[in-house]
PDB file of C-alpha atoms in Angstrom:
ATOM      1  CA  UNK A   1      24.584 -44.493 -26.974  1.00 87.00           C
ATOM      2  CA  UNK A   2      23.048 -41.328 -28.334  1.00 97.00           C
ATOM      3  CA  UNK A   3      22.545 -39.709 -31.676  1.00 99.00           C
ATOM      4  CA  UNK A   4      24.220 -36.321 -32.135  1.00 99.00           C
ATOM      5  CA  UNK A   5      23.073 -33.321 -34.135  1.00 98.00           C
ATOM      6  CA  UNK A   6      25.044 -30.412 -35.547  1.00 98.00           C
ATOM      7  CA  UNK A   7      22.830 -27.441 -36.425  1.00 97.00           C
ATOM      8  CA  UNK A   8      24.149 -25.097 -39.099  1.00 96.00           C
ATOM      9  CA  UNK A   9      23.087 -21.514 -39.725  1.00 92.00           C
ATOM     10  CA  UNK A  10      22.304 -20.194 -43.194  1.00 89.00           C
ATOM     11  CA  UNK A  11      25.638 -18.351 -43.047  1.00 91.00           C
ATOM     12  CA  UNK A  12      27.500 -21.593 -42.335  1.00 93.00           C
ATOM     13  CA  UNK A  13      25.654 -23.269 -45.199  1.00 91.00           C
ATOM     14  CA  UNK A  14      26.655 -20.507 -47.611  1.00 92.00           C
ATOM     15  CA  UNK A  15      30.265 -20.914 -46.443  1.00 95.00           C
ATOM     16  CA  UNK A  16      30.175 -24.605 -47.405  1.00 96.00           C
ATOM     17  CA  UNK A  17      30.460 -25.928 -43.853  1.00 96.00           C
ATOM     18  CA  UNK A  18      28.039 -28.796 -44.524  1.00 96.00           C
ATOM     19  CA  UNK A  19      30.229 -29.995 -47.398  1.00 97.00           C
ATOM     20  CA  UNK A  20      33.313 -29.749 -45.179  1.00 98.00           C
ATOM     21  CA  UNK A  21      31.654 -31.790 -42.433  1.00 98.00           C
ATOM     22  CA  UNK A  22      30.578 -34.403 -44.982  1.00 98.00           C
ATOM     23  CA  UNK A  23      34.077 -34.564 -46.487  1.00 98.00           C
ATOM     24  CA  UNK A  24      35.735 -34.833 -43.077  1.00 98.00           C
ATOM     25  CA  UNK A  25      33.256 -37.526 -42.051  1.00 98.00           C
ATOM     26  CA  UNK A  26      33.889 -39.512 -45.231  1.00 97.00           C
ATOM     27  CA  UNK A  27      37.632 -39.424 -44.469  1.00 97.00           C
ATOM     28  CA  UNK A  28      36.916 -40.773 -40.973  1.00 97.00           C
ATOM     29  CA  UNK A  29      34.687 -43.461 -42.476  1.00 96.00           C
ATOM     30  CA  UNK A  30      37.478 -44.605 -44.792  1.00 95.00           C
ATOM     31  CA  UNK A  31      39.986 -44.583 -41.948  1.00 96.00           C
ATOM     32  CA  UNK A  32      37.622 -46.615 -39.727  1.00 95.00           C
ATOM     33  CA  UNK A  33      37.157 -49.303 -42.373  1.00 91.00           C
ATOM     34  CA  UNK A  34      33.949 -51.280 -42.617  1.00 82.00           C
ATOM     35  CA  UNK A  35      31.662 -50.007 -39.863  1.00 92.00           C
ATOM     36  CA  UNK A  36      28.049 -50.599 -41.010  1.00 92.00           C
ATOM     37  CA  UNK A  37      26.505 -48.594 -38.160  1.00 96.00           C
ATOM     38  CA  UNK A  38      28.590 -45.468 -38.875  1.00 97.00           C
ATOM     39  CA  UNK A  39      26.386 -42.991 -40.737  1.00 98.00           C
ATOM     40  CA  UNK A  40      25.806 -39.300 -41.347  1.00 98.00           C
ATOM     41  CA  UNK A  41      22.366 -37.993 -42.290  1.00 98.00           C
ATOM     42  CA  UNK A  42      21.029 -34.491 -42.938  1.00 98.00           C
ATOM     43  CA  UNK A  43      17.646 -32.826 -43.146  1.00 95.00           C
ATOM     44  CA  UNK A  44      15.940 -33.349 -46.497  1.00 92.00           C
ATOM     45  CA  UNK A  45      14.133 -30.025 -46.151  1.00 85.00           C
ATOM     46  CA  UNK A  46      16.421 -27.607 -44.239  1.00 71.00           C
ATOM     47  CA  UNK A  47      13.759 -25.213 -43.002  1.00 73.00           C
ATOM     48  CA  UNK A  48      13.945 -23.398 -40.589  1.00 76.00           C
ATOM     49  CA  UNK A  49      17.371 -24.882 -39.782  1.00 83.00           C
ATOM     50  CA  UNK A  50      19.771 -27.393 -41.294  1.00 93.00           C
ATOM     51  CA  UNK A  51      20.773 -30.317 -39.119  1.00 97.00           C
ATOM     52  CA  UNK A  52      23.326 -33.057 -39.654  1.00 98.00           C
ATOM     53  CA  UNK A  53      22.843 -36.262 -37.664  1.00 98.00           C
ATOM     54  CA  UNK A  54      25.614 -38.594 -36.513  1.00 99.00           C
ATOM     55  CA  UNK A  55      24.653 -42.178 -35.650  1.00 98.00           C
ATOM     56  CA  UNK A  56      25.642 -43.446 -32.195  1.00 98.00           C
ATOM     57  CA  UNK A  57      28.540 -45.520 -33.566  1.00 97.00           C
ATOM     58  CA  UNK A  58      29.694 -42.584 -35.706  1.00 97.00           C
ATOM     59  CA  UNK A  59      30.109 -40.552 -32.524  1.00 96.00           C
ATOM     60  CA  UNK A  60      32.909 -42.906 -31.449  1.00 96.00           C
ATOM     61  CA  UNK A  61      34.895 -41.972 -34.563  1.00 97.00           C
ATOM     62  CA  UNK A  62      33.763 -38.384 -35.148  1.00 98.00           C
ATOM     63  CA  UNK A  63      33.585 -36.911 -31.639  1.00 97.00           C
ATOM     64  CA  UNK A  64      36.197 -34.242 -32.433  1.00 98.00           C
ATOM     65  CA  UNK A  65      34.336 -33.236 -35.598  1.00 98.00           C
ATOM     66  CA  UNK A  66      31.065 -33.034 -33.681  1.00 98.00           C
ATOM     67  CA  UNK A  67      32.700 -30.913 -30.964  1.00 98.00           C
ATOM     68  CA  UNK A  68      34.181 -28.450 -33.464  1.00 98.00           C
ATOM     69  CA  UNK A  69      30.661 -27.596 -34.648  1.00 97.00           C
ATOM     70  CA  UNK A  70      29.052 -27.644 -31.175  1.00 98.00           C
ATOM     71  CA  UNK A  71      27.055 -30.810 -31.741  1.00 98.00           C
ATOM     72  CA  UNK A  72      24.750 -32.060 -29.027  1.00 98.00           C
ATOM     73  CA  UNK A  73      22.710 -35.153 -28.268  1.00 98.00           C
ATOM     74  CA  UNK A  74      19.360 -35.462 -29.993  1.00 98.00           C
ATOM     75  CA  UNK A  75      16.541 -37.858 -30.696  1.00 97.00           C
ATOM     76  CA  UNK A  76      16.933 -40.360 -33.508  1.00 98.00           C
ATOM     77  CA  UNK A  77      15.880 -38.535 -36.697  1.00 97.00           C
ATOM     78  CA  UNK A  78      12.765 -39.530 -38.617  1.00 96.00           C
ATOM     79  CA  UNK A  79      13.737 -41.583 -41.687  1.00 96.00           C
ATOM     80  CA  UNK A  80      11.160 -39.759 -43.809  1.00 96.00           C
ATOM     81  CA  UNK A  81      12.796 -36.387 -43.095  1.00 95.00           C
ATOM     82  CA  UNK A  82      16.493 -37.098 -43.713  1.00 97.00           C
ATOM     83  CA  UNK A  83      18.936 -37.979 -46.480  1.00 97.00           C
ATOM     84  CA  UNK A  84      21.921 -40.287 -46.095  1.00 98.00           C
ATOM     85  CA  UNK A  85      25.152 -38.364 -46.752  1.00 98.00           C
ATOM     86  CA  UNK A  86      27.718 -40.996 -45.812  1.00 97.00           C
ATOM     87  CA  UNK A  87      27.650 -44.563 -44.615  1.00 96.00           C
ATOM     88  CA  UNK A  88      26.697 -48.013 -45.806  1.00 94.00           C
ATOM     89  CA  UNK A  89      23.605 -47.617 -47.977  1.00 91.00           C
ATOM     90  CA  UNK A  90      22.437 -51.128 -47.108  1.00 88.00           C
ATOM     91  CA  UNK A  91      22.580 -50.840 -43.319  1.00 94.00           C
ATOM     92  CA  UNK A  92      22.414 -47.113 -42.519  1.00 96.00           C
ATOM     93  CA  UNK A  93      18.651 -46.867 -42.984  1.00 96.00           C
ATOM     94  CA  UNK A  94      18.140 -49.740 -40.538  1.00 96.00           C
ATOM     95  CA  UNK A  95      19.550 -47.444 -37.843  1.00 97.00           C
ATOM     96  CA  UNK A  96      16.446 -45.265 -38.151  1.00 97.00           C
ATOM     97  CA  UNK A  97      13.908 -48.046 -37.582  1.00 94.00           C
TER      98      UNK A  97
END
């Protein structure tokens, strides 16, 4: 299973799209129940672009959300370059090892 990335433009950021994606993802997380491997990360330093990363298990629950924002497969993000937005704080970081 692959990681997925949604890349947002500066215009989308100013429109609050990243907050909407995070909110929608959190609702999916609640609906899914306890799924330790379901996580959403974002770039810590959003230059030159801002990316949001969906863990492989998250894709099973958030595929529609990813599609809405034209997400695509990507490499696993580097743990030193991302921030956890949603997911189990105890297990989410293990996904990046």
